Structures are given as structure tokens and as C-alpha cells.
XYZ file of C-alpha atoms in Angstrom:
499
model
C 180.033 10.832 24.659
C 179.335 10.938 28.536
C 179.346 7.386 28.966
C 182.200 5.345 30.607
C 184.742 3.851 28.184
C 183.790 0.384 27.086
C 185.383 -2.122 24.882
C 182.527 -2.213 22.321
C 180.746 1.233 22.684
C 181.826 4.007 19.975
C 183.358 7.133 21.039
C 182.113 9.173 17.906
C 178.743 7.697 17.042
C 175.517 8.150 19.014
C 174.848 5.193 21.066
C 172.166 4.645 23.823
C 173.292 5.386 27.457
C 171.603 2.192 28.251
C 168.972 0.067 26.539
C 168.289 -0.628 22.980
C 168.202 2.315 20.104
C 165.515 1.197 17.852
C 165.625 3.785 15.170
C 166.992 7.723 14.273
C 163.587 9.527 15.060
C 164.625 13.008 14.002
C 167.849 15.133 13.128
C 168.053 18.993 13.345
C 171.041 21.355 12.687
C 170.601 24.565 14.509
C 173.306 26.788 13.296
C 176.369 24.800 14.870
C 174.085 22.907 17.397
C 173.135 19.330 16.350
C 170.037 17.888 17.678
C 169.475 14.180 17.437
C 166.204 12.565 18.334
C 166.115 8.556 18.671
C 163.441 5.984 19.393
C 164.886 3.893 22.267
C 163.879 1.535 25.004
C 165.739 2.089 28.383
C 165.784 -1.788 28.722
C 164.639 -4.442 26.592
C 161.358 -4.952 28.025
C 160.328 -1.320 28.445
C 158.192 0.512 26.171
C 159.754 2.742 23.233
C 160.129 6.700 23.850
C 162.074 9.529 22.368
C 165.658 10.309 23.767
C 167.523 13.374 22.796
C 171.082 14.077 22.079
C 173.144 17.105 21.449
C 176.362 18.018 19.600
C 177.736 21.476 19.849
C 179.735 22.450 16.804
C 180.399 19.106 15.663
C 178.555 15.705 15.247
C 180.930 13.843 17.382
C 181.064 14.824 20.623
C 177.513 13.951 22.100
C 175.612 14.740 25.522
C 172.570 12.963 26.489
C 169.502 15.339 27.421
C 166.115 14.860 28.873
C 163.830 12.773 26.595
C 161.276 14.632 24.911
C 158.514 12.173 24.620
C 157.307 9.132 26.485
C 153.899 6.912 26.419
C 150.961 8.942 27.910
C 147.456 7.952 28.565
C 146.457 4.875 26.405
C 149.663 4.913 24.437
C 151.888 1.753 24.848
C 154.877 3.106 23.190
C 155.958 6.351 21.148
C 157.708 5.488 17.995
C 159.839 7.611 15.255
C 158.777 10.450 12.953
C 160.346 13.736 12.258
C 161.331 16.978 13.645
C 160.939 20.355 11.565
C 161.711 23.913 12.341
C 159.048 26.887 12.270
C 161.069 29.997 13.129
C 162.868 29.060 16.444
C 160.132 26.643 17.310
C 160.331 22.973 16.679
C 157.451 20.604 15.573
C 157.927 17.016 16.728
C 155.667 14.715 14.369
C 155.565 11.464 16.291
C 153.929 7.960 15.963
C 151.503 7.410 18.900
C 150.942 3.436 19.371
C 148.013 2.612 21.400
C 148.265 -0.938 20.447
C 151.373 -3.128 19.258
C 151.717 -6.294 17.398
C 150.075 -7.773 14.272
C 146.984 -5.825 14.933
C 148.605 -2.456 15.852
C 146.752 0.599 16.314
C 148.553 3.800 15.604
C 148.171 7.428 14.958
C 150.381 10.475 14.126
C 150.692 13.058 17.039
C 152.188 16.664 17.316
C 154.372 18.065 19.933
C 156.055 21.517 20.111
C 158.870 23.204 21.564
C 158.538 26.893 21.254
C 162.187 27.820 21.682
C 164.907 25.431 20.302
C 167.454 27.309 22.587
C 165.401 26.264 25.691
C 166.117 22.568 25.536
C 169.278 20.289 26.331
C 170.910 23.021 28.952
C 169.675 21.254 32.382
C 169.491 17.596 32.824
C 167.643 15.909 35.477
C 168.817 13.237 37.743
C 165.999 11.014 37.012
C 166.613 9.341 33.803
C 162.906 8.711 32.878
C 161.877 12.804 33.160
C 160.724 14.174 30.205
C 161.592 17.993 29.400
C 158.946 20.138 30.292
C 159.588 22.636 27.329
C 157.800 19.951 24.926
C 154.328 20.463 24.867
C 152.003 17.645 23.555
C 149.338 19.263 21.085
C 147.402 15.887 20.577
C 146.807 13.412 17.586
C 146.398 15.207 14.319
C 146.051 12.215 11.871
C 144.074 9.229 12.606
C 142.175 6.498 10.470
C 140.790 8.205 7.387
C 138.271 5.590 5.774
C 140.259 2.677 4.452
C 143.357 4.034 5.406
C 144.273 3.155 8.834
C 147.253 3.078 11.479
C 148.826 6.253 10.051
C 152.606 6.252 11.337
C 156.334 6.902 10.826
C 155.986 10.730 9.176
C 158.209 12.512 7.326
C 157.439 16.230 7.137
C 159.133 18.888 4.801
C 158.280 22.322 3.287
C 156.240 22.372 0.258
C 157.049 24.361 -2.626
C 155.355 27.776 -3.788
C 155.929 26.690 -7.429
C 156.695 22.939 -8.591
C 157.811 24.614 -12.034
C 160.428 26.911 -10.298
C 161.566 25.567 -6.934
C 163.943 28.441 -6.775
C 161.005 30.467 -5.554
C 161.082 28.996 -2.068
C 158.699 27.189 0.240
C 155.072 27.450 1.518
C 153.098 25.079 3.301
C 154.224 21.628 4.459
C 154.081 17.993 2.626
C 154.054 14.821 4.800
C 155.074 11.189 3.400
C 153.622 8.657 6.028
C 152.818 5.028 6.031
C 149.544 3.460 6.685
C 148.026 -0.154 6.603
C 148.950 -3.488 8.499
C 152.746 -3.939 9.252
C 152.998 -6.864 6.665
C 151.560 -4.601 3.778
C 152.415 -1.060 4.395
C 150.964 1.653 2.226
C 152.707 4.979 1.954
C 150.707 7.911 1.545
C 151.022 11.805 1.038
C 149.205 14.716 2.713
C 149.364 18.480 2.827
C 149.143 21.340 5.148
C 149.163 25.049 5.065
C 150.182 25.296 8.951
C 151.598 21.988 9.910
C 148.505 21.206 11.972
C 145.581 20.581 9.848
C 146.402 17.938 7.077
C 144.718 17.404 3.738
C 144.894 13.585 2.596
C 146.306 13.751 -1.060
C 146.190 9.806 -1.228
C 148.576 6.960 -1.548
C 151.930 7.517 -2.970
C 151.838 6.805 -6.601
C 154.919 6.242 -8.577
C 155.054 7.027 -12.286
C 157.948 5.324 -13.837
C 160.059 2.433 -13.322
C 160.970 2.564 -9.506
C 162.836 -0.769 -8.914
C 160.297 -1.597 -6.088
C 157.513 -3.186 -8.171
C 158.373 -6.662 -6.506
C 158.779 -5.407 -3.126
C 155.962 -5.815 -0.460
C 157.232 -3.788 2.398
C 158.533 -0.331 1.666
C 158.978 1.339 4.898
C 160.400 4.575 6.755
C 160.130 6.670 3.838
C 162.012 9.839 4.061
C 162.415 12.906 1.663
C 165.664 14.959 1.133
C 165.915 17.852 -1.528
C 169.142 18.003 -3.682
C 170.419 20.107 -6.319
C 171.860 18.009 -9.158
C 175.181 19.193 -9.988
C 174.869 18.222 -13.740
C 171.498 19.923 -14.592
C 171.251 22.276 -11.558
C 167.798 21.163 -11.033
C 166.275 20.603 -7.379
C 164.909 16.981 -7.047
C 163.158 15.016 -4.324
C 165.184 12.285 -2.990
C 163.182 9.541 -1.404
C 164.989 7.301 1.217
C 163.339 3.944 1.804
C 164.014 0.789 3.597
C 162.545 -2.563 2.076
C 162.198 -5.183 4.512
C 162.856 -8.416 2.659
C 163.780 -12.125 3.563
C 164.499 -11.134 7.117
C 166.942 -8.198 6.626
C 166.236 -4.385 5.874
C 167.762 -3.028 2.526
C 167.714 0.758 2.226
C 167.997 2.816 -0.666
C 166.829 6.084 -2.444
C 164.986 6.969 -5.624
C 165.282 10.294 -7.429
C 162.498 12.481 -9.215
C 159.608 14.934 -8.372
C 156.472 14.780 -6.418
C 153.618 16.308 -8.110
C 150.685 15.923 -5.490
C 150.857 12.281 -4.521
C 152.483 11.286 -7.597
C 156.228 10.524 -7.616
C 157.660 10.909 -11.030
C 160.728 8.792 -11.164
C 164.342 9.740 -12.900
C 166.486 7.203 -11.129
C 164.842 3.616 -9.682
C 165.500 2.302 -6.455
C 169.170 2.225 -6.040
C 170.922 0.803 -2.579
C 172.504 3.575 -0.491
C 174.935 1.160 1.501
C 176.289 -2.192 0.532
C 177.640 -3.011 3.899
C 175.928 -5.449 6.412
C 174.341 -2.777 8.744
C 173.132 0.562 7.237
C 169.527 1.055 7.424
C 166.553 3.297 8.004
C 168.412 6.687 6.839
C 166.907 9.716 8.115
C 167.297 13.237 6.697
C 168.263 16.250 8.702
C 166.453 19.379 8.885
C 167.590 22.864 9.550
C 166.474 25.980 11.281
C 166.102 28.994 9.257
C 169.312 30.858 8.564
C 171.585 27.822 9.163
C 172.519 27.544 5.619
C 172.228 30.157 3.341
C 169.025 29.847 1.052
C 171.080 29.639 -2.138
C 173.015 27.034 -0.783
C 170.382 25.062 0.750
C 170.199 22.155 -1.445
C 173.702 21.692 -2.579
C 174.222 19.050 0.073
C 172.369 17.267 3.037
C 173.270 15.142 5.961
C 171.796 11.641 6.614
C 171.997 9.366 9.364
C 171.290 5.611 9.516
C 170.814 2.788 11.939
C 173.679 0.263 12.303
C 171.457 -2.705 12.374
C 170.938 -4.817 9.322
C 167.950 -6.578 10.519
C 165.915 -3.767 11.529
C 162.877 -4.330 13.532
C 162.979 -7.833 13.456
C 166.254 -7.970 15.369
C 166.618 -9.473 18.834
C 168.645 -7.117 20.935
C 169.393 -9.588 23.667
C 171.619 -11.488 20.899
C 173.992 -8.439 20.868
C 177.275 -8.736 22.547
C 177.272 -5.184 23.570
C 173.825 -5.751 25.283
C 175.056 -8.797 27.318
C 178.548 -7.420 28.208
C 177.589 -3.450 28.518
C 173.880 -2.936 28.711
C 173.472 -1.134 25.420
C 172.714 -2.145 21.748
C 172.811 -0.416 18.618
C 174.151 2.919 17.232
C 173.695 5.607 14.647
C 176.116 5.984 11.733
C 178.327 8.851 11.330
C 176.406 11.616 9.552
C 176.988 11.454 5.717
C 177.328 14.374 3.458
C 175.424 13.579 0.207
C 175.250 15.260 -3.024
C 173.336 14.527 -6.325
C 175.465 14.150 -9.525
C 173.798 12.813 -12.642
C 171.093 11.416 -10.794
C 173.338 9.414 -8.200
C 174.037 9.978 -4.752
C 177.549 10.425 -3.501
C 178.304 9.882 0.207
C 181.291 11.378 1.919
C 182.441 11.416 5.697
C 181.566 14.514 7.432
C 184.139 17.322 7.932
C 186.466 17.136 10.708
C 185.999 13.253 11.331
C 189.956 12.765 11.099
C 190.544 15.572 13.765
C 187.930 13.993 16.133
C 189.731 10.510 15.868
C 192.848 12.280 17.389
C 190.772 13.137 20.561
C 189.572 9.703 21.040
C 191.139 6.543 23.157
C 190.553 3.930 20.317
C 189.179 5.161 17.065
C 191.340 4.867 13.900
C 191.170 5.541 10.272
C 193.183 4.303 7.109
C 192.514 6.639 4.116
C 194.371 5.955 0.643
C 194.655 7.170 -3.095
C 195.286 3.888 -5.092
C 195.383 2.464 -8.868
C 193.606 -0.846 -8.629
C 193.302 -2.248 -12.061
C 190.875 -5.277 -12.843
C 192.312 -8.237 -11.733
C 194.274 -6.817 -8.967
C 193.286 -6.407 -5.294
C 194.092 -3.996 -2.502
C 193.527 -5.697 0.782
C 193.497 -3.851 4.368
C 193.192 -6.172 7.098
C 191.673 -4.432 10.336
C 193.314 -5.979 13.487
C 192.423 -5.644 17.391
C 194.667 -4.968 20.126
C 195.953 -8.668 20.363
C 196.906 -8.288 16.494
C 193.965 -10.596 15.497
C 192.205 -9.986 12.148
C 188.627 -8.879 12.785
C 187.632 -7.635 9.733
C 188.975 -7.242 5.997
C 188.289 -4.613 3.098
C 189.570 -5.487 -0.112
C 189.175 -3.055 -3.497
C 189.542 -5.293 -6.407
C 189.031 -2.353 -9.173
C 185.295 -3.285 -9.968
C 184.461 -4.720 -6.580
C 184.761 -3.519 -3.000
C 184.269 -6.126 -0.251
C 183.759 -6.007 3.652
C 184.371 -9.347 5.303
C 183.888 -10.049 8.803
C 183.321 -13.881 8.261
C 186.638 -14.770 10.447
C 185.542 -12.831 13.133
C 184.220 -15.370 15.894
C 181.633 -12.826 17.028
C 180.203 -12.634 13.620
C 179.305 -16.273 12.970
C 175.633 -17.673 12.746
C 174.152 -14.532 11.844
C 171.851 -15.916 9.261
C 171.779 -13.595 5.929
C 174.369 -11.448 7.146
C 177.121 -14.126 7.365
C 178.372 -13.744 3.828
C 180.916 -11.041 3.028
C 179.141 -7.718 1.654
C 180.119 -6.868 -1.945
C 179.698 -3.752 -3.716
C 180.114 -2.948 -7.434
C 182.455 -0.275 -8.255
C 182.415 1.934 -11.771
C 185.803 2.295 -13.470
C 187.706 5.331 -12.698
C 191.053 6.938 -13.340
C 192.067 6.542 -9.731
C 190.569 4.706 -6.618
C 190.139 6.172 -3.365
C 189.418 4.221 -0.184
C 188.721 5.358 3.236
C 188.038 3.129 6.257
C 186.980 4.467 9.795
C 186.841 2.096 12.915
C 185.299 3.206 16.033
C 184.273 0.987 18.629
C 182.127 -1.866 17.290
C 181.577 0.116 13.842
C 183.389 0.106 10.476
C 182.358 2.423 7.920
C 184.085 2.420 4.378
C 183.935 5.154 1.688
C 185.253 4.256 -1.734
C 185.621 6.174 -5.323
C 184.772 9.758 -4.306
C 181.736 8.557 -2.362
C 180.248 6.405 -5.246
C 180.102 3.466 -2.617
C 179.566 3.509 1.005
C 179.444 0.425 3.246
C 178.962 0.124 7.012
C 178.993 -2.761 9.251
C 179.224 -3.655 12.793
C 182.339 -5.554 13.522
C 183.249 -6.731 17.405
C 186.848 -6.093 18.268
C 188.133 -7.514 21.607
C 189.883 -4.412 23.002
C 193.000 -2.187 22.210
C 193.149 0.424 19.234
C 192.528 -1.167 15.874
C 195.445 -0.890 13.356
C 195.806 -1.643 9.706
C 197.932 -3.866 7.573
C 198.063 -3.477 3.615
C 198.592 -5.922 0.959
C 198.859 -5.088 -2.703
C 198.931 -7.850 -5.489
C 198.271 -8.367 -9.102
C 199.432 -4.703 -9.759
C 197.749 -2.674 -7.516
C 199.511 0.565 -6.152
C 199.107 2.620 -2.978
C 199.748 6.431 -4.502
C 199.265 8.112 -1.021
C 198.209 6.787 2.325
C 197.122 8.324 5.598
C 196.757 6.765 8.843
C 194.870 8.446 11.964
C 195.003 7.378 15.518
C 194.432 9.025 18.851
C 197.038 11.529 19.895
C 198.076 9.245 22.899
C 198.284 6.111 20.827
C 201.705 4.334 21.124
C 203.092 3.838 17.612
C 205.340 0.978 18.971
C 204.927 -2.048 16.602
C 204.326 -0.012 13.538
C 206.732 -0.036 10.578
C 209.517 2.760 11.033
C 209.699 3.405 7.315
C 206.176 3.767 5.271
C 207.723 3.747 1.882
C 205.140 5.421 -0.375
C 202.812 5.956 2.728
C 202.537 9.829 3.484
C 200.757 11.557 6.101
C 200.318 11.649 9.907
C 200.987 8.332 11.652
C 200.701 9.051 15.508
């Protein structure tokens, strides 16, 4: 990041330079360059706009670029959508908000960048400046009969043949949201050119979805993945459910036929931590991934804020102390195996930690029978326990309740608990970066992300085995210039680099 070092700001995650990051708006990988677009507010009382952040060669070292969208004309704000590549050009589908609040008035607009290589290289001194390479083409989808307030568009390529998806793509599909904010209705549209859209109808689900009792399903996003078990390409729909004052994000697996989604895997939580919500897919430019490998894996980002749009950023310690609120998760590498999503941290993350000032990681291969426990305490620079991660064989718990910065947080007060499936070996990876903790367990079957505030210093880890739990191998990763004073001289069964 280009921002000054602060206590709470992560070094490897995307944060706003100042103000409030509301949501990831779009993500694109162009060869080895990452483009992230985020809905953010320069100040709490300012309208939302789209920022642009670039990462060259890896998704850990980010540079702020000129914003790409700001409210114009009768708009009161510009909210999230998606970004897709059309050759070397980028189409930006965004939510144009003409009236906010319970009686909102929204529509879907289109902007275009003719050459992806034209953006991000020169940055204006004025932070409110909008990149002149971004050309607005206007509103493309507005009220259609009983369907009003189109918003939150996700655009992906359509298929030449639904029967044989290996034939490739033709045209475009859009999954968007309509209706009032307290009763949203997802809908499907199709286009040949990405500009003129045919309304297919409301999103219909065939089969048990797990969403039958959920009233507010928002921020739908489509990811395509080839299942490693049956070798078929499926549609994975990422959704966020607004329920009881918090956001719960998850996925469904199946196949779209028009506006009908045939479910093969019902709604499954994608993260069992306190704060991973509103996941977004990453699109790619042509040639970035070989055609035959395109759907073997995908990358997603999430917002680390468990309250979502009902959150009050003025309550964030990071905003009060440092002038910013919210960040995005690490990009997660996801695969599909037997209808289940597996998530792993991005390649190169442990190497990136070495170049930071205060990030850290603990990675272990363990044997944790049911009834035993492996507990990892995460301590701050003053040796105070700020969070614990406990593997009990059949459950994984991320607890920050002992941390004075995380009390009185309502529905997020309690420890986060995930269920684990029985396996031959147990793995656990814990990454700490600023005020973030991200955990991956058992080969990616479980992921947990939570905001955790530390009062300075480089975090360190203390591990306790009980009831027969054993560490088979373990690695700790710290910054290159981190002093090892105070760490044990003999790590016994621990192996690997400890700096």
C-alpha cells in the first residue's frame, strides 16, 4: 500500500486510503496485473463512488489510482456492479442511485474503458479526480413494468451451448437485483453485445435451495467452475443473506437455463468467521488464462464487515483513530470438488509477509482426534491475547471475545464456530495482517475471517496441545526484520522458517 504505516491498517489487504470502503465493486485480472474496483466514500458523509486500486504481479502490493466513477447529474451516489473485459476494453456495469433510502430509485448504467492499459499509470494530485479514460455510455437498464430499481449487476459471458459448455461463449448474461431494499427480487437478463438487454424474468430456483425462508438475498454473483469429480462446468452463485442484523454469505451450485437455476448443491455458508461477506468474482482479460484451464479454479474477494450495509462506520476503531474503515479479504483461490467449494490462500502470501513490517502467519499439519484440542493464541506486541483459534477435530473456533475492542458488538459478540469433516490429517493456516485474521482449515474445506484489533507490535503465536492432539509439522512466518527475541530457542517438532 502507499499509505503510511498505522497500527490497525493491514499491509497486504486492500483498504481505503481515507474514508469508508462499502463493498468490492469489481475485480479483473489482466495477465499479471490486478485491477480492483471498490465502492467507497471519501468521508462518512460523502456519496459513494468507485475507486480503483492496482496490483502488479501479485495481489498484495497495491497502489491507489484515480477514481473511475463519481456521481453525475441527478445521481446521489454510484454503487457496486461488475467489470468485464471485451478484448482489451473494459465494460463497467454500475448502479446509478438517483434517490437513496427506503424509497430508493436506482438503475443500471454502463461505462467503458477502451484500453485496459490506459488506466492507473498517472495519478492526479486531486483525490476527487475521475480518470478521463472512463467514458460513460448512460443508463442501459431502467424500470421494466413491475420490476423496478435495477441494481447490483453481475455480468458474465453466456454459453454457445448449454449442453456442451466446452464449446465456449457467445453473448452475455446478467444477474441483478430489483424491488425495494426490504424485499429484493433477483432477475436475469441476456444480451448479444453487452449494451441492449433482454429481460428473461425473475430468478427461478428448481430444487431445494436452502433459501426458502430467507427474505433478503442480495449481491448475487456468478462464478463458473469445473467440478474435479465429474468434470462438468457448473454455475456457482455467490449470495449474501441479510438476516437478524448481520450478513451471511454463501453459495449455491447448479446450472442456469434462462432464468431458471437447477440446484445441485443448496445454500452453503462460504465463511464461518465473523466478518466475510458480499463475495465478488474475478473476471479476466482474453489470454490471461489458457482456455482449457479457465474454469479449473477462480479467485474471489469479500468485504470484511459482518454487519454489511446496516453497519455504522463511525463505531470502527480504525475510523476514529486512523480515518479509514473496512477492508477486503485476501483473494481466495477456490475450486469445486464434489459440489463443494474449497478455499485456499493465494500463492505467494507467505513470501509477501516477509516484506511487511508486522504481518505474521502460523501454518501447521496436525492430528486432532475428536475430544482433543489444538489451541493457537494470537498475542499482540505486549503479549496480550487478542484472539484464539481452536481446532477440536470436529469443530474450529475463532474467538475474539477476550479482546476489549470486540465487546458489545451485538450478534457478533460470540465466538465463531465452524463444523469440520473427519479426515486423515488436519491442517490449519492462520494469517494476521493489521486488524485482520484469516483462517483456513483441512485443505480449504473451512475458511474463517474476522476483524481483530491489536494494540501494536508484530503478532506472535502460542500453541497448546491437549487430549492427544499433536502437531506433525508447523511453520511460522514473520517479517524479515522481525526480531526473534522472546521466541523459544528449541521448537521441538516445529519445522520451517522462523525469522
